[in-house]
PDB file of C-alpha atoms in Angstrom:
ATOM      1  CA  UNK A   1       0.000   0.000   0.000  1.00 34.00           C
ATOM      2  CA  UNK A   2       1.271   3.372  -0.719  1.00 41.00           C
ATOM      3  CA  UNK A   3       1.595   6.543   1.237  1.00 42.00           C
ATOM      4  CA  UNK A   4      -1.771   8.375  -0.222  1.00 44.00           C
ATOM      5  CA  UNK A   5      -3.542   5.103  -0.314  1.00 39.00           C
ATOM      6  CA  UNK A   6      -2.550   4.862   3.713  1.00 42.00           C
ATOM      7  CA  UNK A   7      -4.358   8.053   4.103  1.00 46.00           C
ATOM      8  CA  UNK A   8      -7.238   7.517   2.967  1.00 41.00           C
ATOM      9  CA  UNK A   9      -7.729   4.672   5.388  1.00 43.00           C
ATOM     10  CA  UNK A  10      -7.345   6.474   8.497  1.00 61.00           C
ATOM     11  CA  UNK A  11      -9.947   8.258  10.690  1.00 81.00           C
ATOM     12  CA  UNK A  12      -8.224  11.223  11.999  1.00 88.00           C
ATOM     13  CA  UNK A  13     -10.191  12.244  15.323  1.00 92.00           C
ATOM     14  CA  UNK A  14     -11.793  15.830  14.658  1.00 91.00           C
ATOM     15  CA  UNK A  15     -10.343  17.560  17.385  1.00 93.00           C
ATOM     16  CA  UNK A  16      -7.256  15.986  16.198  1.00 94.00           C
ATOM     17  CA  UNK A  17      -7.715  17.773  12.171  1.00 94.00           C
ATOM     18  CA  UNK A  18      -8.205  21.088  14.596  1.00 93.00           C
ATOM     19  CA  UNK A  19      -5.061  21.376  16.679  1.00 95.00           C
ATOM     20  CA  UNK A  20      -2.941  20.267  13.676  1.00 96.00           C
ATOM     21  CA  UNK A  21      -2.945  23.930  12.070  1.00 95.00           C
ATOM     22  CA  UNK A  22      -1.648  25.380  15.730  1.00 95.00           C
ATOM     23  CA  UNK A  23       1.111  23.051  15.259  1.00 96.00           C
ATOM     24  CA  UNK A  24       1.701  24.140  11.862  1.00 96.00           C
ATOM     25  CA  UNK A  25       2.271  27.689  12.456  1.00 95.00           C
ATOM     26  CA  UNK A  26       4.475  27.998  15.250  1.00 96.00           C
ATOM     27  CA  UNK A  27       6.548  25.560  13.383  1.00 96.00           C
ATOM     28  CA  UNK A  28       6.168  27.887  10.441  1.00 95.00           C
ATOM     29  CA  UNK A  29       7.568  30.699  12.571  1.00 96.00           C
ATOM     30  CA  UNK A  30      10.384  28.608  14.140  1.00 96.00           C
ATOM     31  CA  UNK A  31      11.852  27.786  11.081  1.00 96.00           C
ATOM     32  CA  UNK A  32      11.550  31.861   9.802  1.00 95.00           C
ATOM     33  CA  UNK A  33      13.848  32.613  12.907  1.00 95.00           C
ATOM     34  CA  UNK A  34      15.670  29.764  11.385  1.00 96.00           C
ATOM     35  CA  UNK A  35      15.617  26.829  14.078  1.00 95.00           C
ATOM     36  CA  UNK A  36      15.940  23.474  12.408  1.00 94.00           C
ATOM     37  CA  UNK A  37      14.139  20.992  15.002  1.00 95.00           C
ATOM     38  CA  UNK A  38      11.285  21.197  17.371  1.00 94.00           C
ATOM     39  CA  UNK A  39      10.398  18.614  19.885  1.00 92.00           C
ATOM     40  CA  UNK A  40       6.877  17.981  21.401  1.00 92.00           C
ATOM     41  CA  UNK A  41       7.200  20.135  24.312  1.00 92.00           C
ATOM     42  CA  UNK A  42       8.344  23.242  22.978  1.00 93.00           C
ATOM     43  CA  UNK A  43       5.126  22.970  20.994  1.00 94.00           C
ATOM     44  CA  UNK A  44       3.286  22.225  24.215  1.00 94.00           C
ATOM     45  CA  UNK A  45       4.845  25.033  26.381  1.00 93.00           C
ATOM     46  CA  UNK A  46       3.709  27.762  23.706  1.00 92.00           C
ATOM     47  CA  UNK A  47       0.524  26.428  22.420  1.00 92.00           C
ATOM     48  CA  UNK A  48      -0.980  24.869  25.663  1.00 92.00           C
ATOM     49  CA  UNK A  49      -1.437  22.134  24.403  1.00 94.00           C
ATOM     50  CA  UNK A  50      -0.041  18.513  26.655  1.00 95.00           C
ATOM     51  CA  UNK A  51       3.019  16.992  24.839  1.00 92.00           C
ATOM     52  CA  UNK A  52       1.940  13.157  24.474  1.00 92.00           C
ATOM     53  CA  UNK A  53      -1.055  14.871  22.751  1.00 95.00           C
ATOM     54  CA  UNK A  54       1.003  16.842  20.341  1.00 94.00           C
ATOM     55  CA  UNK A  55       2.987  13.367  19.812  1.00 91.00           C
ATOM     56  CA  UNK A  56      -0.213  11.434  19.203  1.00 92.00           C
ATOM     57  CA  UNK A  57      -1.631  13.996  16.668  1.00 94.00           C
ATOM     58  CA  UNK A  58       1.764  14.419  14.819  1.00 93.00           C
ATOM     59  CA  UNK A  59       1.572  10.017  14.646  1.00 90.00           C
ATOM     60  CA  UNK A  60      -1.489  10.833  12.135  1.00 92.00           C
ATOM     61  CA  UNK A  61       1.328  12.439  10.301  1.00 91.00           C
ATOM     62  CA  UNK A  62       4.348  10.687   7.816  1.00 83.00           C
ATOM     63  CA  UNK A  63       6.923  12.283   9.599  1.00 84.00           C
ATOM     64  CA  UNK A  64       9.185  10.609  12.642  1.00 80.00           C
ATOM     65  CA  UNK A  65      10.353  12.240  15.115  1.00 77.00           C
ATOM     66  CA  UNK A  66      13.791  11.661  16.939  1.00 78.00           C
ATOM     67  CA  UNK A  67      14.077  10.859  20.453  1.00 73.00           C
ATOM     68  CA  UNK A  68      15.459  13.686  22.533  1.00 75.00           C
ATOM     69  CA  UNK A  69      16.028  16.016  19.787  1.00 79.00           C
ATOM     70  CA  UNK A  70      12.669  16.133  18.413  1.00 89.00           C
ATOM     71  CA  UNK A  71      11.078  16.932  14.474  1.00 93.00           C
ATOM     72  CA  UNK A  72      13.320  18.359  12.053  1.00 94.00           C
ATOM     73  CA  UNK A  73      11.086  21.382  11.102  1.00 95.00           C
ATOM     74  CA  UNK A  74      11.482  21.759   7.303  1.00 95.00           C
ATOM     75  CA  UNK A  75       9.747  17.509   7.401  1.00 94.00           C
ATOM     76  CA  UNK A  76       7.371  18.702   9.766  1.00 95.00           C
ATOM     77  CA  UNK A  77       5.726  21.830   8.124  1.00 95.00           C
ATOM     78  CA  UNK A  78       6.016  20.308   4.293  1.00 94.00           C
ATOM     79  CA  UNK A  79       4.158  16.975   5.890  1.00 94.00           C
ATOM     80  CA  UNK A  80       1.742  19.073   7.428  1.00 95.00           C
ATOM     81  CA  UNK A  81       1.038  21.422   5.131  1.00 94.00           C
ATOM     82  CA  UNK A  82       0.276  18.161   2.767  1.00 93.00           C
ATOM     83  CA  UNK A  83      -1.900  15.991   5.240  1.00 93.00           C
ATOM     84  CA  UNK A  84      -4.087  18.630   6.087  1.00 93.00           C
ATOM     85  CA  UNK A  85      -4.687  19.425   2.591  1.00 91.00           C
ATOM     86  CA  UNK A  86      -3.284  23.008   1.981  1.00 94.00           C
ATOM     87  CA  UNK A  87      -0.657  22.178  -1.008  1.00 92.00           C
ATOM     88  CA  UNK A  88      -3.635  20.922  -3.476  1.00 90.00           C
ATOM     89  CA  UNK A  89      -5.919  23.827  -4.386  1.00 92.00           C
ATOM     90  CA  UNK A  90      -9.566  23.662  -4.213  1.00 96.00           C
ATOM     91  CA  UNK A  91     -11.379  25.536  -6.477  1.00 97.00           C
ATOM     92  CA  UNK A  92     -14.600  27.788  -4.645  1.00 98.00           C
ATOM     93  CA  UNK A  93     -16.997  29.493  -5.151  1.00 98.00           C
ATOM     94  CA  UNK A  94     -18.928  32.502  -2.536  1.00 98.00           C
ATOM     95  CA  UNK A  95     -22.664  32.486  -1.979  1.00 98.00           C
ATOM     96  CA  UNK A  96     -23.925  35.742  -0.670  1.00 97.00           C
ATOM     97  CA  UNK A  97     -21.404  38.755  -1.405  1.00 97.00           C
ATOM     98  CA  UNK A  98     -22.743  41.050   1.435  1.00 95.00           C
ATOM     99  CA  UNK A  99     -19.708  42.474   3.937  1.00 94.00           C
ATOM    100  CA  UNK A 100     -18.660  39.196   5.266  1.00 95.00           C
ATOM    101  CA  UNK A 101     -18.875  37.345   1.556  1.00 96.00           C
ATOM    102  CA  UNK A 102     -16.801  40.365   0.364  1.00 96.00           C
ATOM    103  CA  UNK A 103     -14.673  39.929   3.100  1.00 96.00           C
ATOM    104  CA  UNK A 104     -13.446  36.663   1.986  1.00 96.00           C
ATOM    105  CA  UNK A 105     -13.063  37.159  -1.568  1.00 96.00           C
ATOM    106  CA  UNK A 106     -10.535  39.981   0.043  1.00 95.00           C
ATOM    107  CA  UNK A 107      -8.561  37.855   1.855  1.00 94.00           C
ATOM    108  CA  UNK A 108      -5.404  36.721  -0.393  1.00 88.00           C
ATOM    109  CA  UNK A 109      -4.444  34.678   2.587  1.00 89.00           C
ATOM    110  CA  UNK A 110      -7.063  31.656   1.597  1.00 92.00           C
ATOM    111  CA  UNK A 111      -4.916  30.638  -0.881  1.00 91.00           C
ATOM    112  CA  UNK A 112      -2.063  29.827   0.321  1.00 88.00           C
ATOM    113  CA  UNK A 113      -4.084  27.181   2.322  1.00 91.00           C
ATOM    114  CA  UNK A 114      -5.091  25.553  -1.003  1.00 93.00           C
ATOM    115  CA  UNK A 115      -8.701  27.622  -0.795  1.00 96.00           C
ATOM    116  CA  UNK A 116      -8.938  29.004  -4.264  1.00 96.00           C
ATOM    117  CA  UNK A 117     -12.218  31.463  -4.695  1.00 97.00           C
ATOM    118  CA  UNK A 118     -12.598  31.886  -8.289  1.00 98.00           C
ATOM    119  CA  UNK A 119     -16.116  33.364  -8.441  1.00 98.00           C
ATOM    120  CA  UNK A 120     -19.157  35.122  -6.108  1.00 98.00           C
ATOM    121  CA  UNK A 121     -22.538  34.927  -6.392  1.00 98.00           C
ATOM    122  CA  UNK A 122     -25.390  36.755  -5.252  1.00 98.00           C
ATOM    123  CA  UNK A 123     -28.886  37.670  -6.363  1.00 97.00           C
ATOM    124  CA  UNK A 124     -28.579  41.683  -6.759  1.00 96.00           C
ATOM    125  CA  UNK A 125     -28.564  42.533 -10.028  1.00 97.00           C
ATOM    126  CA  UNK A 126     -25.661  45.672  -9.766  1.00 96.00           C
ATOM    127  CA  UNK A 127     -23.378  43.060  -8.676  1.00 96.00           C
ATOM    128  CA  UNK A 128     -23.399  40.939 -11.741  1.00 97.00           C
ATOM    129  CA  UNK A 129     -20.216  41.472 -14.038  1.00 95.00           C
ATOM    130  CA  UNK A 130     -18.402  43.342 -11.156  1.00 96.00           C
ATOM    131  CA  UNK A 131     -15.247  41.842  -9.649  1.00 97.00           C
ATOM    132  CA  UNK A 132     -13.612  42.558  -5.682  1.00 97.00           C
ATOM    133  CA  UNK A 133      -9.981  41.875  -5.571  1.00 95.00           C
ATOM    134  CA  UNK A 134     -10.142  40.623  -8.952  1.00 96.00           C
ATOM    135  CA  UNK A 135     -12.576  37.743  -8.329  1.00 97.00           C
ATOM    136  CA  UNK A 136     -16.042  37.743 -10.542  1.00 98.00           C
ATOM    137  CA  UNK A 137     -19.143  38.449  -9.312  1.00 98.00           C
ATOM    138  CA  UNK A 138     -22.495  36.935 -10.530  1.00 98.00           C
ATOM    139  CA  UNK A 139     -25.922  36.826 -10.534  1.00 98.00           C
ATOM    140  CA  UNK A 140     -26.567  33.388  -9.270  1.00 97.00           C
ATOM    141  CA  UNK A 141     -28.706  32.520 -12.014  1.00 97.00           C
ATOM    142  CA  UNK A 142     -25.223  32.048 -13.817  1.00 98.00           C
ATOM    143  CA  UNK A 143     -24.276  29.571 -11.067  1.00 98.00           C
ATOM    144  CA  UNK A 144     -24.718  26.507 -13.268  1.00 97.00           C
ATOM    145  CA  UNK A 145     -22.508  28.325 -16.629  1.00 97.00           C
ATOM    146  CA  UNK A 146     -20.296  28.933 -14.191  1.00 98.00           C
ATOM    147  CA  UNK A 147     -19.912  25.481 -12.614  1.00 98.00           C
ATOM    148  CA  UNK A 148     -19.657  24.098 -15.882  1.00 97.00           C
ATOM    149  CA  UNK A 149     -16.421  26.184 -16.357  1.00 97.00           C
ATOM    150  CA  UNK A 150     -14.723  26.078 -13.377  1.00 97.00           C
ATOM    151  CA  UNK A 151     -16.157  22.580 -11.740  1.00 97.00           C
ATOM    152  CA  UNK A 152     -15.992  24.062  -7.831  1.00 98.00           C
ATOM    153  CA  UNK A 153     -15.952  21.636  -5.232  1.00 97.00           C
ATOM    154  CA  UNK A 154     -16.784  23.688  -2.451  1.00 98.00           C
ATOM    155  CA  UNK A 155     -19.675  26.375  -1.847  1.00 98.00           C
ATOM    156  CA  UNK A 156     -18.911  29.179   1.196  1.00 98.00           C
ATOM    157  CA  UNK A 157     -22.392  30.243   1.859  1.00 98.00           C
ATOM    158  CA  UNK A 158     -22.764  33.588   3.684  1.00 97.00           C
ATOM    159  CA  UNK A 159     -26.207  34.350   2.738  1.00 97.00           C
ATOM    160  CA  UNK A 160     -29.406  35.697   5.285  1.00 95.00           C
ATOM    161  CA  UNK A 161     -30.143  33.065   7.076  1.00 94.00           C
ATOM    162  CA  UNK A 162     -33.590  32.578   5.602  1.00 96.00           C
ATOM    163  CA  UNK A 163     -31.874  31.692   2.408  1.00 96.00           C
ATOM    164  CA  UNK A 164     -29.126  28.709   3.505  1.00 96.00           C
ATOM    165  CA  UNK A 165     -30.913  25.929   3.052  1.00 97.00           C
ATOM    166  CA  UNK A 166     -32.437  26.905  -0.631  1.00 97.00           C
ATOM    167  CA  UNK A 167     -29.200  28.146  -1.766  1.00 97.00           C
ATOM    168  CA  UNK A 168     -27.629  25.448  -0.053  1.00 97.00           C
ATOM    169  CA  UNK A 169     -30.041  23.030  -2.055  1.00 97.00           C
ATOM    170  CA  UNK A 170     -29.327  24.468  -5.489  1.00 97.00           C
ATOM    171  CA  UNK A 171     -25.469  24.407  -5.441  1.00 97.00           C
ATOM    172  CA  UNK A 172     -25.698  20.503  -3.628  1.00 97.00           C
ATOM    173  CA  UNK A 173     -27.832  20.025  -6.961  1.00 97.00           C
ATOM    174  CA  UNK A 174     -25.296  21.588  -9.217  1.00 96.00           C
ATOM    175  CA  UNK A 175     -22.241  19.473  -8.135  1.00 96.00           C
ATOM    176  CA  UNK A 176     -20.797  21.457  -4.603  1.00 97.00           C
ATOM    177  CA  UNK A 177     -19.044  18.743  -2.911  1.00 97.00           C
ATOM    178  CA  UNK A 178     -18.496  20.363   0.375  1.00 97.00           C
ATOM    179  CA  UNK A 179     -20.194  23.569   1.931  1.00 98.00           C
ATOM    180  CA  UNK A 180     -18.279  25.732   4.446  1.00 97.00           C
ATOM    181  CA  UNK A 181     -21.449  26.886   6.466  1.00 97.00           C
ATOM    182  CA  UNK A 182     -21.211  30.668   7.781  1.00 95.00           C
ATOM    183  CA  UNK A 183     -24.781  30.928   8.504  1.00 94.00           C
ATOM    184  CA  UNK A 184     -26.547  30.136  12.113  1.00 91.00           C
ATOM    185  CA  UNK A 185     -28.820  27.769  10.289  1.00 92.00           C
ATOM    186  CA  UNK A 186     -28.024  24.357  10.395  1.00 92.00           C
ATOM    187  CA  UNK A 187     -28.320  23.093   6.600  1.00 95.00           C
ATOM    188  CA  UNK A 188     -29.612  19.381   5.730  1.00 96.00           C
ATOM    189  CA  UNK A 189     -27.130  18.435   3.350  1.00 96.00           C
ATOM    190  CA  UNK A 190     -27.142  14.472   1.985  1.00 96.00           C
ATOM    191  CA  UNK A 191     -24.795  12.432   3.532  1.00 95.00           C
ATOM    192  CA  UNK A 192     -21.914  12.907   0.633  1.00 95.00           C
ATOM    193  CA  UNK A 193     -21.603  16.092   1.140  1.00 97.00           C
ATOM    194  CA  UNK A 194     -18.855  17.572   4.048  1.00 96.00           C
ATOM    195  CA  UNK A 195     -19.814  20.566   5.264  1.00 96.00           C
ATOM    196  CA  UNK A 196     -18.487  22.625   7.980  1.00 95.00           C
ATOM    197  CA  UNK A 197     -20.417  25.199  10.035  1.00 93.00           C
ATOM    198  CA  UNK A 198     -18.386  28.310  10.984  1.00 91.00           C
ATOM    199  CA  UNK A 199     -21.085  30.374  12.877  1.00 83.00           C
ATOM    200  CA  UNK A 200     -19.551  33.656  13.873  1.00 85.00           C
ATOM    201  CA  UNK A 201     -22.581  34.272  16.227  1.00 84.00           C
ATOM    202  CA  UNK A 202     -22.253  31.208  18.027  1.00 84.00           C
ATOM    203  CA  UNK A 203     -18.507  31.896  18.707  1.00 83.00           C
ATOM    204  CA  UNK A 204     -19.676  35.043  20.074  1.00 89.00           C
ATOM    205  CA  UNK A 205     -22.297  33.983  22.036  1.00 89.00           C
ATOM    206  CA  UNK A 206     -19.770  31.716  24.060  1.00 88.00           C
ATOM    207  CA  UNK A 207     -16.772  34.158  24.325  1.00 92.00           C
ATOM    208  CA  UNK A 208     -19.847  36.648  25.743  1.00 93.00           C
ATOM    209  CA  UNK A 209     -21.006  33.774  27.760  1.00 93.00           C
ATOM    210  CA  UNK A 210     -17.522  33.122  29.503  1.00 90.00           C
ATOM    211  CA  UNK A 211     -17.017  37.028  29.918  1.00 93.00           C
ATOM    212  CA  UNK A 212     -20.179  37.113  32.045  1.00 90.00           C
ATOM    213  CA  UNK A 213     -19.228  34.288  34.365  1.00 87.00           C
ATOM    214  CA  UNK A 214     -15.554  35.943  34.894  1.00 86.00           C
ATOM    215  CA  UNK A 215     -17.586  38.843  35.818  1.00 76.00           C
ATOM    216  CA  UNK A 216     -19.952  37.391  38.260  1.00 68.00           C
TER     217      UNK A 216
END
């Protein structure tokens, strides 16, 4: 068996997929101040996080480390970078270019995680044909065209809330593999499809929740 076949056999715990990009970018820094190797508990001491955890997360991961002295760093991030996906682009497209939709298309920083937003769509009219940050915009009635050309695996939806699970419907129809999920609504999606809800408001709502107990 090879090394991508090996992958796709293994069930990486969820929390596991999560704490892998913390690891990832303090790594990232060491080697910019130029350190070489990293063992498990400097990651733990700046990330929180206990050591034999950081071990058994990084054993998900083709890369060995060496007793006492630790990962060599260069491995580490290229291994990492790989597992968790961010070397092979994945084309996207944006449902719902309001401020946070537009926000996104923005951010130049998606790519380099393999996150490739190639078009936006949204139903108001003076938005069709314009382009933010170089990115099309268009009505969503040219969804379909547009899949046709580009073949997007992935669907962000940031549209009202009233609207997630009919948009969400029509772009699970037109081929979206996965849906990253920035509504509050909870979308019924058929069981191929990933999706991944991001809810701003419910982050808030517990970072709000904590303040208030701190307080009291």
């Amino acid at each position: 068996m090879d090394r991508d076949a090996s992958k796709i056999g293994q069930k990486v715990p969820e929390p596991t997929l999560r704490r892998l990009p913390w690891y990832l970018a303090f790594v990232k820094l060491l080697r910019g101040k130029g350190e070489t190797m990293v063992s498990s508990t400097q990651i733990s001491k700046e990330i929180n996080v206990d050591a034999s955890q950081i071990a058994k997360d990084l054993s998900f991961v083709n890369v060995a480390g060496k007793t006492r002295v630790g990962y060599e760093i260069d491995a580490l991030v290229d291994e990492l970078n790989d597992f968790l996906g961010f070397t092979s682009p994945h084309k996207a497209f944006i449902f719902g270019v309001g401020s946070l939709g537009a926000a996104l298309l923005q951010d130049t920083g998606l790519r380099q995680y393999g996150l490739d937003i190639v078009a936006g769509f949204d139903v108001r009219e003076d938005l069709d044909g314009e382009k933010i940050n170089g990115i099309p915009v268009y009505h969503i009635r040219h969804f379909q065209t547009q899949q046709k050309r580009w073949n997007a695996t992935i669907g962000i939806l940031t549209v009202p809330v009233d609207k997630a699970q009919e948009v969400a419907d029509e772009i699970v129809a037109g081929g979206i593999r996965g849906l990253w999920n920035f509504t509050p609504f909870r979308i019924r999606v058929p069981e191929h499809i990933v999706i991944q809800n991001t809810s701003i408001y419910a982050h808030l709502a517990v970072m709000f929740n904590r303040l208030n107990s701190i307080n009291h």
